[in-house]
Amino acid sequence: MIGIVVVSHSRALAEAAVGLATEMVAEDKRPVIAIAAGLDTTTFGTDAMAVSEALGTADSPDGVLVLLDLGSAVLSAEMALEFVDPEMAARVRLTSAPLVEGLVAAVVTASTDASLDAVAAEAERGLVGKQDHLGVATADAAPVVEADRTVEVVVGNEHGLHARPAARLVGLVNGFDAVVTLTDLDNGKGPVDAGSLSMVATLNAQQGHRLRVGASGVAADAVLAAVEDLAAQNFGDAVVEKAAPSPGGSGLDVAIGPAVLAGAQVSLGDYVAGDNELGRLDEALATAGEQLDELRDNHGDIFAAHLALLGDRKVLDDVRASIAAGASAPAAWKQVYGELATAFEGLDDEYQRERAQDVRAVRDRVLRLLVGVTEVAPTDGILVVPELDAATAATLDATRIAGIAVRAAGTTGHGVIVARSRGIPLITGIGDVDVPPGAVVSFDARTGSFEVAPDEERVRATITEREGERAQAIADADLPATTRDGRTIDVLVNVGVVQDAVDARGADGSGLVRTEVLFGDRRTAPTVDEQVDAFRAIAQALGGKPITIRTWDIGGDKPLPFLPQDREANPFLGERGLRVFRRRPELLRDQLEAIRRTAAETPVHVMFPMVTTADEVAWALQELGPRDGLEVGIMVEVPAAALRVGSLATELDFVSIGTNDLTQYTTAADRTNAAVAPLADGLDPAVLQLIDHVVRNAGVRVAVCGDLASDPHAAVLLAALGVSELSAVGPQVPLVKAQLRQADLGRVDTAAVLAARDADQVRGLL
Ligand code: PEP
Ligand code: MG
């Protein structure tokens, strides 16, 4: 096996690069690597004597490859060759390969006992994978020969065929007397030489991709069998068990349990400062760190951000300085983190501003530990909150919490949508009713009642009855939603995360894939491949039924971290949805490509959000290009679009009414503002009149994917108005279908509904 020498100006740099490269191969397969770097551990420089000593250490009859960093590293290495025995110098090759990528490629290739020529060639191609990925012209790859035999394997690794599994594959195939090639059947890349790490990297094979492995030569059969084995073992990576589909909440609209009050300020009133406030702080920080570690493992990114905030060195220094100056630990903590939250609130970027909520959560977690208030976990009880944010709704244990009662009215905020899609019983708009902590409370969202100290027997009887109703609806979920008077309505599911599609029962596809939610936890834009993977997973979970992918709907209350937006005075009236991309079309183009690619495999509809004018529709269609069987639509959520829908839809296949936004724009009531939430009622006759107008004038299929479609009684009304497709939150799909099957649409008095005085009167009529 050849030896390797690393010459660098920095010892730390060289050691780190060697550490990274040796990670790629098993310990017993590593070549000897000697370092000549830095004048000592901290002083930068190179020294010819040190290089010649390193050459002596790494020397091997098979040769030595020398990787170098900048300028004088090359001069020192050349000089070192004059110090060593000429016979040895003849076995040494200095390479111009990039230090890090070249070293990784060299170590992996050397570990397969490859010749000095082969290792040097691989090191020199070290940049090919990165260049290919970034679209930079690459050096010509070695020609790939025709394969005698082929097999197909699948990449199961969570992060695709990344460096380590690729290195194992390369190491394996180079041990056989065969020429092996790889082709990625999903992204069309290849064939490439499977014995070259740099070429394997150019495949960019992601999780789920199918690889065709070709081999020729005497050991063709043996190497293919070995590759199949390696692929079956996840290319040597530990298999990450995906959590089984979470059963979620009960999906009922009625609940009972002890009240758990949240959102209350932590009071420092009874705190007595001691003489070791710094020690108390450290103890609280350690416990908070452990709690957050566990939460991050179970619930992901939101708590990783909390951990980062907890460990912010600058902020901690400020807290400690304040304690040193005489403040108690909780007072110092509260003040510094309070100021930090205020600073976040003042930032221009909407996403950053929302992080103030995280700062406050971290502030309160540590404060509770410092003052000894135990955090009440809302398991088995009813969580009573002033407002419901999406992060809380997403992280509650849906299998244990009895329900959520939100003081603010309104049913279209994203926290409410998330809780409903997880099947958690929920009531909104209970107002400032006095709820003593721990008191038994109950609610029935169907009748809108919330009671403190209710007649428990009566409530439990209602729960049993609703459970029966729900069980029957679920048993019938796969039956079509054909009304008594013979109209069949398609009932689909709204999807924000793949799990929504996995959990859906009886859905005829997805009428809304919220892409900005699907990738909402990303700090960088997803690639086309990643988007295709996610869309494919949703389509597969729904058994190949059509999915309606909505292009990025950002702005307003939906910031995306990888697409920062300018601060706007009225974000809901600003650059939202499609409007954002008129200025920055690149992100939309990637998404449209991913949608077109998914559509080549499975039925896909695409729709554009927040459309107002015919000009916008024309622009979007032009960006989309050839449709090739894709059904294309727009969302109708702006009153102007509803009123002129006929002229907007001339070249479309369908329109889908977003009742959440259509309601907020019709009633001029911000969907996130609790103070005006009672106005933002989807059953307001003004909203219904617009829906009626759309059905009569669109000239194409009309769907509803706003949350009004998740209310079984409203769903019947929408069908009676002529809507042919409804997309609801998952747990409601069987109930909406059951209600439609019992309905006689001809008997719904739509004229009376449209002429009603207000939403309450509409409810009475339903
Ligand atoms: C709507 O506005 O009704 C809709 C479905 O879109 P979103 O709630 O995601 O804005
Ligand atoms: Mg909307």
PDB file of N, CA and C in Angstrom, residues 65 119 122 135 175 201 289 332 374 395 527 679 690:
ATOM      1  N   LEU A  65       2.615   9.417  -1.911  1.00  0.00           N
ATOM      2  CA  LEU A  65       1.945  10.557  -2.536  1.00  0.00           C
ATOM      3  C   LEU A  65       1.986  11.724  -1.550  1.00  0.00           C
ATOM      4  N   VAL A 119      -3.953   6.182  -7.359  1.00  0.00           N
ATOM      5  CA  VAL A 119      -4.280   7.041  -6.213  1.00  0.00           C
ATOM      6  C   VAL A 119      -4.083   8.510  -6.593  1.00  0.00           C
ATOM      7  N   GLU A 122      -6.928   9.725  -8.789  1.00  0.00           N
ATOM      8  CA  GLU A 122      -8.157   9.946  -8.009  1.00  0.00           C
ATOM      9  C   GLU A 122      -8.064  11.246  -7.203  1.00  0.00           C
ATOM     10  N   GLY A 135     -22.406  22.763 -11.029  1.00  0.00           N
ATOM     11  CA  GLY A 135     -22.579  23.104 -12.443  1.00  0.00           C
ATOM     12  C   GLY A 135     -21.351  23.735 -13.066  1.00  0.00           C
ATOM     13  N   GLY A 175     -11.545  -4.024  -4.659  1.00  0.00           N
ATOM     14  CA  GLY A 175     -10.947  -5.281  -4.191  1.00  0.00           C
ATOM     15  C   GLY A 175     -11.213  -6.437  -5.154  1.00  0.00           C
ATOM     16  N   ALA A 201     -19.238  10.436  -6.432  1.00  0.00           N
ATOM     17  CA  ALA A 201     -19.816  11.665  -5.864  1.00  0.00           C
ATOM     18  C   ALA A 201     -20.633  12.433  -6.899  1.00  0.00           C
ATOM     19  N   GLY A 289     -30.559  22.271  29.679  1.00  0.00           N
ATOM     20  CA  GLY A 289     -29.877  21.639  28.544  1.00  0.00           C
ATOM     21  C   GLY A 289     -30.320  20.193  28.380  1.00  0.00           C
ATOM     22  N   ALA A 332     -31.301  38.609  36.713  1.00  0.00           N
ATOM     23  CA  ALA A 332     -30.344  38.863  35.630  1.00  0.00           C
ATOM     24  C   ALA A 332     -30.765  38.119  34.367  1.00  0.00           C
ATOM     25  N   THR A 374     -42.638  24.019  38.785  1.00  0.00           N
ATOM     26  CA  THR A 374     -42.562  22.888  37.854  1.00  0.00           C
ATOM     27  C   THR A 374     -43.415  23.167  36.626  1.00  0.00           C
ATOM     28  N   THR A 395     -45.819  20.143  18.746  1.00  0.00           N
ATOM     29  CA  THR A 395     -44.994  19.349  19.651  1.00  0.00           C
ATOM     30  C   THR A 395     -45.765  18.746  20.821  1.00  0.00           C
ATOM     31  N   THR A 527     -33.225  21.142  -2.786  1.00  0.00           N
ATOM     32  CA  THR A 527     -32.872  20.942  -4.191  1.00  0.00           C
ATOM     33  C   THR A 527     -34.088  20.374  -4.928  1.00  0.00           C
ATOM     34  N   LEU A 679     -64.848  38.294  13.370  1.00  0.00           N
ATOM     35  CA  LEU A 679     -65.266  38.794  12.052  1.00  0.00           C
ATOM     36  C   LEU A 679     -64.862  37.837  10.932  1.00  0.00           C
ATOM     37  N   LEU A 690     -69.406  35.042  -2.620  1.00  0.00           N
ATOM     38  CA  LEU A 690     -68.250  34.984  -3.528  1.00  0.00           C
ATOM     39  C   LEU A 690     -68.017  33.553  -4.016  1.00  0.00           C
TER      40      LEU A 690
END
